[in-house]
Amino acid sequence: MAGRYAPSPTGELHIGNLRTALVAWLLAKSTGRECRLRFEDLDRERVDAAGNLAASQAQDLASLGLIFDGPALYQHTRLAAYEQAARKLEGRLYECFCTRKEIAEAASAPHGSYRPYPGTCRNLTEEQKREKRKTRPAAWRARAEGVSFTVHDRWAGDFTGQVDDFVVRRGDGTWAYNFASVVDDMYQGVDQVCRGEDLLDSAPRQAWLTELLGGKTPEYAHVPLVTNCAGERLSKRDGAVSMGDLRALGMSDHDVLNLLAESLGLPQNEGVEALIERFDPLKKPSGYMYQRMSTM
């Protein structure tokens, strides 16, 4: 049994990322699980443009005392595994030639920033596909056709969502997040997925795929996001939010851990191992509003 933390190395970890990592680690440890670390680095263009920050992210996590079980997994080393898993879905995969603009125009009910796929390419004839291949490489989609699927979240309870025909592999050949993360969770023995609550909507889709691939739906636990003073999701533009920023202001790694512990209602001035016994896995972490720090 294991939990996991799976950042994308395309930016420095900020307070919100670190808080979620701490919760994921404490939840896993307090429920008798190991905790894995995985770098979701399949989008090589974005990863390389950011300077491939996996090493610095790992260092920031370790500086808080978050020591993960087993070696870190890098998704870019798992391409053969994704190919193998996709073969299990051959009867459900179909080619899709739609652009994002076309999907946005066709989708009648956007879910936040996500627009469910309306099935435009689901029933193309072979002749139609041959014509479309001449002008645009195809993505692969999984044929779910709007099935309803329910997952259980440790803190939110049962959550039911509609599973649209989501992308498995993009037109440029990159394996999609929803697919790769499920394949890797199964590979790493992850049965507890703790992450930001902005990803709750994707849980039914990923759980449906897990069972389709022969796995067992994991337990979910979605953590409230850290917000800025305006109540908006925290981002780099909010100022001193990363470990590097906070160190530049004179905060030690221990100070940062205390800040995170305080935001979770946990005691300060104790090491992260001591917080395991203090963490209540039945209690949902509260939301937290981060106020930009300018002086120490």
mmCIF file of C-alpha atoms in Angstrom:
data_model
loop_
_atom_site.group_PDB
_atom_site.id
_atom_site.type_symbol
_atom_site.label_atom_id
_atom_site.label_comp_id
_atom_site.label_asym_id
_atom_site.label_seq_id
_atom_site.Cartn_x
_atom_site.Cartn_y
_atom_site.Cartn_z
ATOM 1 C CA MET A 1 0.000 0.000 0.000
ATOM 2 C CA ALA A 2 1.283 3.430 -0.861
ATOM 3 C CA GLY A 3 0.404 7.069 -1.320
ATOM 4 C CA ARG A 4 2.279 9.395 -3.649
ATOM 5 C CA TYR A 5 3.231 12.930 -4.520
ATOM 6 C CA ALA A 6 3.615 13.630 -8.222
ATOM 7 C CA PRO A 7 4.758 17.140 -9.206
ATOM 8 C CA SER A 8 5.481 18.318 -12.721
ATOM 9 C CA PRO A 9 9.027 19.759 -12.933
ATOM 10 C CA THR A 10 7.969 22.844 -14.866
ATOM 11 C CA GLY A 11 8.214 25.366 -12.041
ATOM 12 C CA GLU A 12 9.435 25.805 -8.492
ATOM 13 C CA LEU A 13 7.264 24.253 -5.808
ATOM 14 C CA HIS A 14 5.329 26.995 -4.037
ATOM 15 C CA ILE A 15 3.625 27.039 -0.664
ATOM 16 C CA GLY A 16 0.486 25.408 -2.038
ATOM 17 C CA ASN A 17 2.448 22.582 -3.678
ATOM 18 C CA LEU A 18 4.512 22.021 -0.541
ATOM 19 C CA ARG A 19 1.422 21.994 1.669
ATOM 20 C CA THR A 20 -0.217 19.343 -0.518
ATOM 21 C CA ALA A 21 3.013 17.313 -0.512
ATOM 22 C CA LEU A 22 3.109 17.446 3.294
ATOM 23 C CA VAL A 23 -0.529 16.365 3.583
ATOM 24 C CA ALA A 24 -0.023 13.508 1.094
ATOM 25 C CA TRP A 25 3.061 12.318 2.998
ATOM 26 C CA LEU A 26 1.435 12.581 6.441
ATOM 27 C CA LEU A 27 -1.762 10.891 5.253
ATOM 28 C CA ALA A 28 0.169 7.977 3.786
ATOM 29 C CA LYS A 29 2.365 7.550 6.855
ATOM 30 C CA SER A 30 -0.477 7.936 9.358
ATOM 31 C CA THR A 31 -2.491 5.218 7.585
ATOM 32 C CA GLY A 32 0.373 2.703 7.500
ATOM 33 C CA ARG A 33 1.446 3.291 3.907
ATOM 34 C CA GLU A 34 4.656 4.082 2.126
ATOM 35 C CA CYS A 35 4.806 7.302 0.124
ATOM 36 C CA ARG A 36 6.226 7.428 -3.416
ATOM 37 C CA LEU A 37 7.646 10.329 -5.394
ATOM 38 C CA ARG A 38 6.981 10.628 -9.121
ATOM 39 C CA PHE A 39 7.927 13.356 -11.560
ATOM 40 C CA GLU A 40 5.305 13.844 -14.254
ATOM 41 C CA ASP A 41 7.696 15.032 -16.940
ATOM 42 C CA LEU A 42 6.149 13.771 -20.181
ATOM 43 C CA ASP A 43 5.686 17.245 -21.665
ATOM 44 C CA ARG A 44 9.359 17.552 -22.576
ATOM 45 C CA GLU A 45 8.967 20.927 -24.259
ATOM 46 C CA ARG A 46 7.637 22.571 -21.093
ATOM 47 C CA VAL A 47 9.983 20.634 -18.814
ATOM 48 C CA ASP A 48 13.058 21.578 -20.831
ATOM 49 C CA ALA A 49 11.941 25.211 -21.174
ATOM 50 C CA ALA A 50 11.677 25.441 -17.384
ATOM 51 C CA GLY A 51 15.155 23.982 -16.893
ATOM 52 C CA ASN A 52 13.992 20.527 -15.754
ATOM 53 C CA LEU A 53 13.461 21.349 -12.088
ATOM 54 C CA ALA A 54 13.011 17.789 -10.797
ATOM 55 C CA ALA A 55 16.285 17.832 -8.833
ATOM 56 C CA SER A 56 15.533 21.152 -7.128
ATOM 57 C CA GLN A 57 11.963 20.048 -6.356
ATOM 58 C CA ALA A 58 13.289 16.856 -4.752
ATOM 59 C CA GLN A 59 15.772 18.915 -2.739
ATOM 60 C CA ASP A 60 13.043 21.268 -1.485
ATOM 61 C CA LEU A 61 10.902 18.314 -0.380
ATOM 62 C CA ALA A 62 13.846 16.693 1.373
ATOM 63 C CA SER A 63 14.669 19.977 3.133
ATOM 64 C CA LEU A 64 11.295 19.718 4.878
ATOM 65 C CA GLY A 65 12.087 16.161 5.972
ATOM 66 C CA LEU A 66 9.849 14.525 3.375
ATOM 67 C CA ILE A 67 11.780 11.355 2.596
ATOM 68 C CA PHE A 68 9.992 9.163 0.082
ATOM 69 C CA ASP A 69 10.041 5.390 -0.173
ATOM 70 C CA GLY A 70 11.965 3.854 -3.044
ATOM 71 C CA PRO A 71 13.598 5.715 -5.918
ATOM 72 C CA ALA A 72 11.774 8.571 -7.608
ATOM 73 C CA LEU A 73 9.964 7.600 -10.804
ATOM 74 C CA TYR A 74 10.365 9.720 -13.947
ATOM 75 C CA GLN A 75 7.554 9.320 -16.427
ATOM 76 C CA HIS A 76 9.773 9.901 -19.459
ATOM 77 C CA THR A 77 11.442 6.550 -18.687
ATOM 78 C CA ARG A 78 8.109 4.700 -18.879
ATOM 79 C CA LEU A 79 7.170 5.091 -22.545
ATOM 80 C CA ALA A 80 7.289 1.349 -23.258
ATOM 81 C CA ALA A 81 4.969 0.702 -20.309
ATOM 82 C CA TYR A 82 2.414 3.154 -21.694
ATOM 83 C CA GLU A 83 2.567 1.460 -25.094
ATOM 84 C CA GLN A 84 1.903 -1.886 -23.444
ATOM 85 C CA ALA A 85 -0.996 -0.542 -21.371
ATOM 86 C CA ALA A 86 -2.542 1.137 -24.422
ATOM 87 C CA ARG A 87 -2.665 -2.221 -26.203
ATOM 88 C CA LYS A 88 -5.129 -3.365 -23.550
ATOM 89 C CA LEU A 89 -7.447 -0.585 -24.718
ATOM 90 C CA GLU A 90 -7.205 -1.176 -28.459
ATOM 91 C CA GLY A 91 -10.890 -1.961 -28.769
ATOM 92 C CA ARG A 92 -11.772 1.331 -27.088
ATOM 93 C CA LEU A 93 -9.294 3.703 -28.722
ATOM 94 C CA TYR A 94 -10.119 5.821 -31.735
ATOM 95 C CA GLU A 95 -8.406 8.553 -33.695
ATOM 96 C CA CYS A 96 -9.350 12.170 -33.062
ATOM 97 C CA PHE A 97 -8.374 15.045 -35.345
ATOM 98 C CA CYS A 98 -10.089 17.908 -33.496
ATOM 99 C CA THR A 99 -8.243 21.070 -32.493
ATOM 100 C CA ARG A 100 -8.753 22.650 -29.092
ATOM 101 C CA LYS A 101 -10.627 25.478 -30.744
ATOM 102 C CA GLU A 102 -13.007 23.051 -32.439
ATOM 103 C CA ILE A 103 -13.641 21.239 -29.163
ATOM 104 C CA ALA A 104 -14.249 24.538 -27.353
ATOM 105 C CA GLU A 105 -16.771 25.580 -29.974
ATOM 106 C CA ALA A 106 -18.547 22.214 -29.969
ATOM 107 C CA ALA A 107 -18.609 21.559 -26.198
ATOM 108 C CA SER A 108 -21.902 22.804 -24.800
ATOM 109 C CA ALA A 109 -21.093 22.645 -21.098
ATOM 110 C CA PRO A 110 -17.517 23.481 -20.039
ATOM 111 C CA HIS A 111 -16.529 22.168 -16.590
ATOM 112 C CA GLY A 112 -14.296 24.951 -15.342
ATOM 113 C CA SER A 113 -11.291 25.051 -17.659
ATOM 114 C CA TYR A 114 -12.077 21.542 -18.929
ATOM 115 C CA ARG A 115 -14.450 20.980 -21.834
ATOM 116 C CA PRO A 116 -15.857 17.438 -22.181
ATOM 117 C CA TYR A 117 -15.240 16.000 -25.623
ATOM 118 C CA PRO A 118 -18.482 15.942 -27.659
ATOM 119 C CA GLY A 119 -17.592 12.812 -29.669
ATOM 120 C CA THR A 120 -16.996 14.532 -32.999
ATOM 121 C CA CYS A 121 -14.539 11.919 -34.327
ATOM 122 C CA ARG A 122 -16.006 8.896 -32.561
ATOM 123 C CA ASN A 123 -17.701 7.395 -35.616
ATOM 124 C CA LEU A 124 -15.601 8.569 -38.560
ATOM 125 C CA THR A 125 -15.446 6.229 -41.510
ATOM 126 C CA GLU A 126 -12.124 4.864 -42.741
ATOM 127 C CA GLU A 127 -12.323 7.159 -45.744
ATOM 128 C CA GLN A 128 -12.890 10.203 -43.533
ATOM 129 C CA LYS A 129 -9.932 9.260 -41.345
ATOM 130 C CA ARG A 130 -7.654 8.831 -44.344
ATOM 131 C CA GLU A 131 -8.538 12.317 -45.545
ATOM 132 C CA LYS A 132 -7.994 13.903 -42.139
ATOM 133 C CA ARG A 133 -4.608 12.201 -41.697
ATOM 134 C CA LYS A 134 -3.356 14.157 -44.687
ATOM 135 C CA THR A 135 -3.622 17.442 -42.822
ATOM 136 C CA ARG A 136 -3.326 16.637 -39.123
ATOM 137 C CA PRO A 137 -1.835 13.872 -36.938
ATOM 138 C CA ALA A 138 -4.409 12.054 -34.860
ATOM 139 C CA ALA A 139 -4.697 11.911 -31.106
ATOM 140 C CA TRP A 140 -6.036 8.758 -29.480
ATOM 141 C CA ARG A 141 -9.144 8.907 -27.343
ATOM 142 C CA ALA A 142 -10.688 6.302 -25.074
ATOM 143 C CA ARG A 143 -14.297 5.505 -25.919
ATOM 144 C CA ALA A 144 -16.244 6.069 -22.687
ATOM 145 C CA GLU A 145 -19.315 7.724 -24.205
ATOM 146 C CA GLY A 146 -20.348 9.611 -21.106
ATOM 147 C CA VAL A 147 -20.543 6.724 -18.663
ATOM 148 C CA SER A 148 -21.226 7.836 -15.077
ATOM 149 C CA PHE A 149 -18.685 6.717 -12.473
ATOM 150 C CA THR A 150 -18.584 7.237 -8.699
ATOM 151 C CA VAL A 151 -15.478 7.464 -6.527
ATOM 152 C CA HIS A 152 -15.127 7.870 -2.773
ATOM 153 C CA ASP A 153 -13.088 10.725 -1.406
ATOM 154 C CA ARG A 154 -11.835 10.411 2.169
ATOM 155 C CA TRP A 155 -13.012 13.910 3.023
ATOM 156 C CA ALA A 156 -15.578 14.831 0.369
ATOM 157 C CA GLY A 157 -17.510 11.555 0.413
ATOM 158 C CA ASP A 158 -18.955 10.014 -2.741
ATOM 159 C CA PHE A 159 -18.391 11.987 -5.920
ATOM 160 C CA THR A 160 -20.020 11.068 -9.223
ATOM 161 C CA GLY A 161 -18.838 12.375 -12.554
ATOM 162 C CA GLN A 162 -19.402 11.748 -16.219
ATOM 163 C CA VAL A 163 -16.513 10.186 -18.129
ATOM 164 C CA ASP A 164 -16.110 11.726 -21.561
ATOM 165 C CA ASP A 165 -13.928 10.341 -24.363
ATOM 166 C CA PHE A 166 -10.631 11.633 -22.957
ATOM 167 C CA VAL A 167 -7.254 11.776 -24.678
ATOM 168 C CA VAL A 168 -4.881 8.863 -24.116
ATOM 169 C CA ARG A 169 -2.146 10.046 -26.468
ATOM 170 C CA ARG A 170 -1.825 13.489 -27.990
ATOM 171 C CA GLY A 171 -1.354 14.171 -31.667
ATOM 172 C CA ASP A 172 2.334 14.923 -31.115
ATOM 173 C CA GLY A 173 2.825 11.460 -29.600
ATOM 174 C CA THR A 174 2.936 12.569 -25.938
ATOM 175 C CA TRP A 175 1.059 10.332 -23.523
ATOM 176 C CA ALA A 176 -1.703 12.223 -21.731
ATOM 177 C CA TYR A 177 -1.751 12.934 -17.993
ATOM 178 C CA ASN A 178 -4.974 11.045 -17.264
ATOM 179 C CA PHE A 179 -3.611 7.889 -18.858
ATOM 180 C CA ALA A 180 0.026 7.944 -17.709
ATOM 181 C CA SER A 181 -0.790 8.775 -14.094
ATOM 182 C CA VAL A 182 -3.176 5.810 -13.858
ATOM 183 C CA VAL A 183 -0.662 3.408 -15.403
ATOM 184 C CA ASP A 184 2.047 4.628 -13.010
ATOM 185 C CA ASP A 185 -0.170 4.506 -9.924
ATOM 186 C CA MET A 186 -0.864 0.870 -10.698
ATOM 187 C CA TYR A 187 2.832 0.185 -11.284
ATOM 188 C CA GLN A 188 3.894 1.872 -8.038
ATOM 189 C CA GLY A 189 1.258 0.125 -5.923
ATOM 190 C CA VAL A 190 -0.515 3.395 -5.148
ATOM 191 C CA ASP A 191 -3.875 2.820 -3.485
ATOM 192 C CA GLN A 192 -4.200 6.306 -1.985
ATOM 193 C CA VAL A 193 -4.228 9.412 -4.182
ATOM 194 C CA CYS A 194 -3.935 12.657 -2.229
ATOM 195 C CA ARG A 195 -3.727 15.871 -4.260
ATOM 196 C CA GLY A 196 -5.296 19.318 -4.739
ATOM 197 C CA GLU A 197 -9.067 19.512 -4.801
ATOM 198 C CA ASP A 198 -8.964 21.135 -8.251
ATOM 199 C CA LEU A 199 -8.362 17.596 -9.561
ATOM 200 C CA LEU A 200 -11.461 16.046 -7.971
ATOM 201 C CA ASP A 201 -13.338 16.285 -11.280
ATOM 202 C CA SER A 202 -10.752 14.018 -12.933
ATOM 203 C CA ALA A 203 -11.102 11.247 -10.317
ATOM 204 C CA PRO A 204 -14.107 9.450 -11.930
ATOM 205 C CA ARG A 205 -12.299 9.446 -15.287
ATOM 206 C CA GLN A 206 -9.114 8.022 -13.808
ATOM 207 C CA ALA A 207 -10.906 5.497 -11.608
ATOM 208 C CA TRP A 208 -12.915 4.243 -14.604
ATOM 209 C CA LEU A 209 -9.674 3.810 -16.544
ATOM 210 C CA THR A 210 -8.010 2.052 -13.605
ATOM 211 C CA GLU A 211 -10.707 -0.602 -13.546
ATOM 212 C CA LEU A 212 -10.648 -0.887 -17.335
ATOM 213 C CA LEU A 213 -6.921 -1.697 -17.111
ATOM 214 C CA GLY A 214 -7.550 -4.343 -14.462
ATOM 215 C CA GLY A 215 -6.656 -2.304 -11.389
ATOM 216 C CA LYS A 216 -8.576 -1.396 -8.253
ATOM 217 C CA THR A 217 -9.897 2.110 -7.687
ATOM 218 C CA PRO A 218 -7.675 3.893 -5.156
ATOM 219 C CA GLU A 219 -8.838 5.891 -2.177
ATOM 220 C CA TYR A 220 -8.951 9.589 -2.998
ATOM 221 C CA ALA A 221 -8.277 12.532 -0.699
ATOM 222 C CA HIS A 222 -8.433 16.004 -2.217
ATOM 223 C CA VAL A 223 -6.847 18.877 -0.319
ATOM 224 C CA PRO A 224 -8.221 22.449 -0.354
ATOM 225 C CA LEU A 225 -5.980 24.775 -2.346
ATOM 226 C CA VAL A 226 -3.919 27.578 -0.868
ATOM 227 C CA THR A 227 -5.281 30.934 -1.962
ATOM 228 C CA ASN A 228 -3.986 34.497 -2.014
ATOM 229 C CA CYS A 229 -5.527 37.411 -0.125
ATOM 230 C CA ALA A 230 -8.152 37.819 -2.851
ATOM 231 C CA GLY A 231 -9.288 34.229 -2.357
ATOM 232 C CA GLU A 232 -7.816 33.183 -5.711
ATOM 233 C CA ARG A 233 -5.645 30.158 -6.354
ATOM 234 C CA LEU A 234 -2.046 30.948 -5.365
ATOM 235 C CA SER A 235 0.422 31.519 -8.206
ATOM 236 C CA LYS A 236 3.941 32.812 -8.754
ATOM 237 C CA ARG A 237 2.644 36.342 -9.386
ATOM 238 C CA ASP A 238 1.639 36.532 -5.727
ATOM 239 C CA GLY A 239 5.249 37.207 -4.778
ATOM 240 C CA ALA A 240 7.343 35.298 -2.234
ATOM 241 C CA VAL A 241 5.747 31.885 -2.565
ATOM 242 C CA SER A 242 8.534 29.397 -3.414
ATOM 243 C CA MET A 243 11.175 27.895 -1.138
ATOM 244 C CA GLY A 244 13.803 30.006 -2.872
ATOM 245 C CA ASP A 245 11.761 33.169 -2.307
ATOM 246 C CA LEU A 246 11.250 32.403 1.366
ATOM 247 C CA ARG A 247 14.913 31.565 1.927
ATOM 248 C CA ALA A 248 15.832 34.886 0.328
ATOM 249 C CA LEU A 249 13.659 36.577 2.943
ATOM 250 C CA GLY A 250 15.612 34.859 5.717
ATOM 251 C CA MET A 251 13.326 31.925 6.443
ATOM 252 C CA SER A 252 15.025 28.644 7.248
ATOM 253 C CA ASP A 253 13.683 25.322 6.036
ATOM 254 C CA HIS A 254 12.498 24.735 9.597
ATOM 255 C CA ASP A 255 10.578 28.034 9.468
ATOM 256 C CA VAL A 256 8.851 26.925 6.276
ATOM 257 C CA LEU A 257 7.872 23.603 7.853
ATOM 258 C CA ASN A 258 6.460 25.530 10.827
ATOM 259 C CA LEU A 259 4.452 27.726 8.447
ATOM 260 C CA LEU A 260 2.991 24.652 6.755
ATOM 261 C CA ALA A 261 2.289 22.911 10.062
ATOM 262 C CA GLU A 262 0.523 26.004 11.384
ATOM 263 C CA SER A 263 -1.638 26.163 8.241
ATOM 264 C CA LEU A 264 -2.784 22.601 8.980
ATOM 265 C CA GLY A 265 -3.456 23.220 12.664
ATOM 266 C CA LEU A 266 -0.449 21.106 13.654
ATOM 267 C CA PRO A 267 2.154 21.927 16.331
ATOM 268 C CA GLN A 268 5.196 23.946 15.352
ATOM 269 C CA ASN A 269 8.824 23.316 16.232
ATOM 270 C CA GLU A 270 8.498 19.574 15.803
ATOM 271 C CA GLY A 271 10.149 17.528 13.063
ATOM 272 C CA VAL A 272 8.031 16.115 10.303
ATOM 273 C CA GLU A 273 8.271 12.588 11.749
ATOM 274 C CA ALA A 274 6.694 13.829 14.996
ATOM 275 C CA LEU A 275 3.815 15.302 13.013
ATOM 276 C CA ILE A 276 2.721 11.853 11.844
ATOM 277 C CA GLU A 277 1.212 11.100 15.252
ATOM 278 C CA ARG A 278 -0.350 14.564 15.414
ATOM 279 C CA PHE A 279 -2.027 14.320 12.001
ATOM 280 C CA ASP A 280 -5.672 13.188 12.028
ATOM 281 C CA PRO A 281 -6.361 11.289 8.775
ATOM 282 C CA LEU A 282 -10.121 11.557 9.369
ATOM 283 C CA LYS A 283 -10.112 15.362 9.513
ATOM 284 C CA LYS A 284 -10.167 17.290 6.263
ATOM 285 C CA PRO A 285 -7.448 19.952 6.134
ATOM 286 C CA SER A 286 -8.888 23.436 6.153
ATOM 287 C CA GLY A 287 -8.360 25.947 3.403
ATOM 288 C CA TYR A 288 -5.474 28.339 3.860
ATOM 289 C CA MET A 289 -5.005 31.919 2.708
ATOM 290 C CA TYR A 290 -1.373 32.824 2.206
ATOM 291 C CA GLN A 291 -0.361 36.415 2.861
ATOM 292 C CA ARG A 292 2.678 37.557 0.902
ATOM 293 C CA MET A 293 5.735 38.076 3.066
ATOM 294 C CA SER A 294 8.051 40.997 2.344
ATOM 295 C CA THR A 295 10.142 41.255 5.514
ATOM 296 C CA MET A 296 11.182 38.899 8.256
#
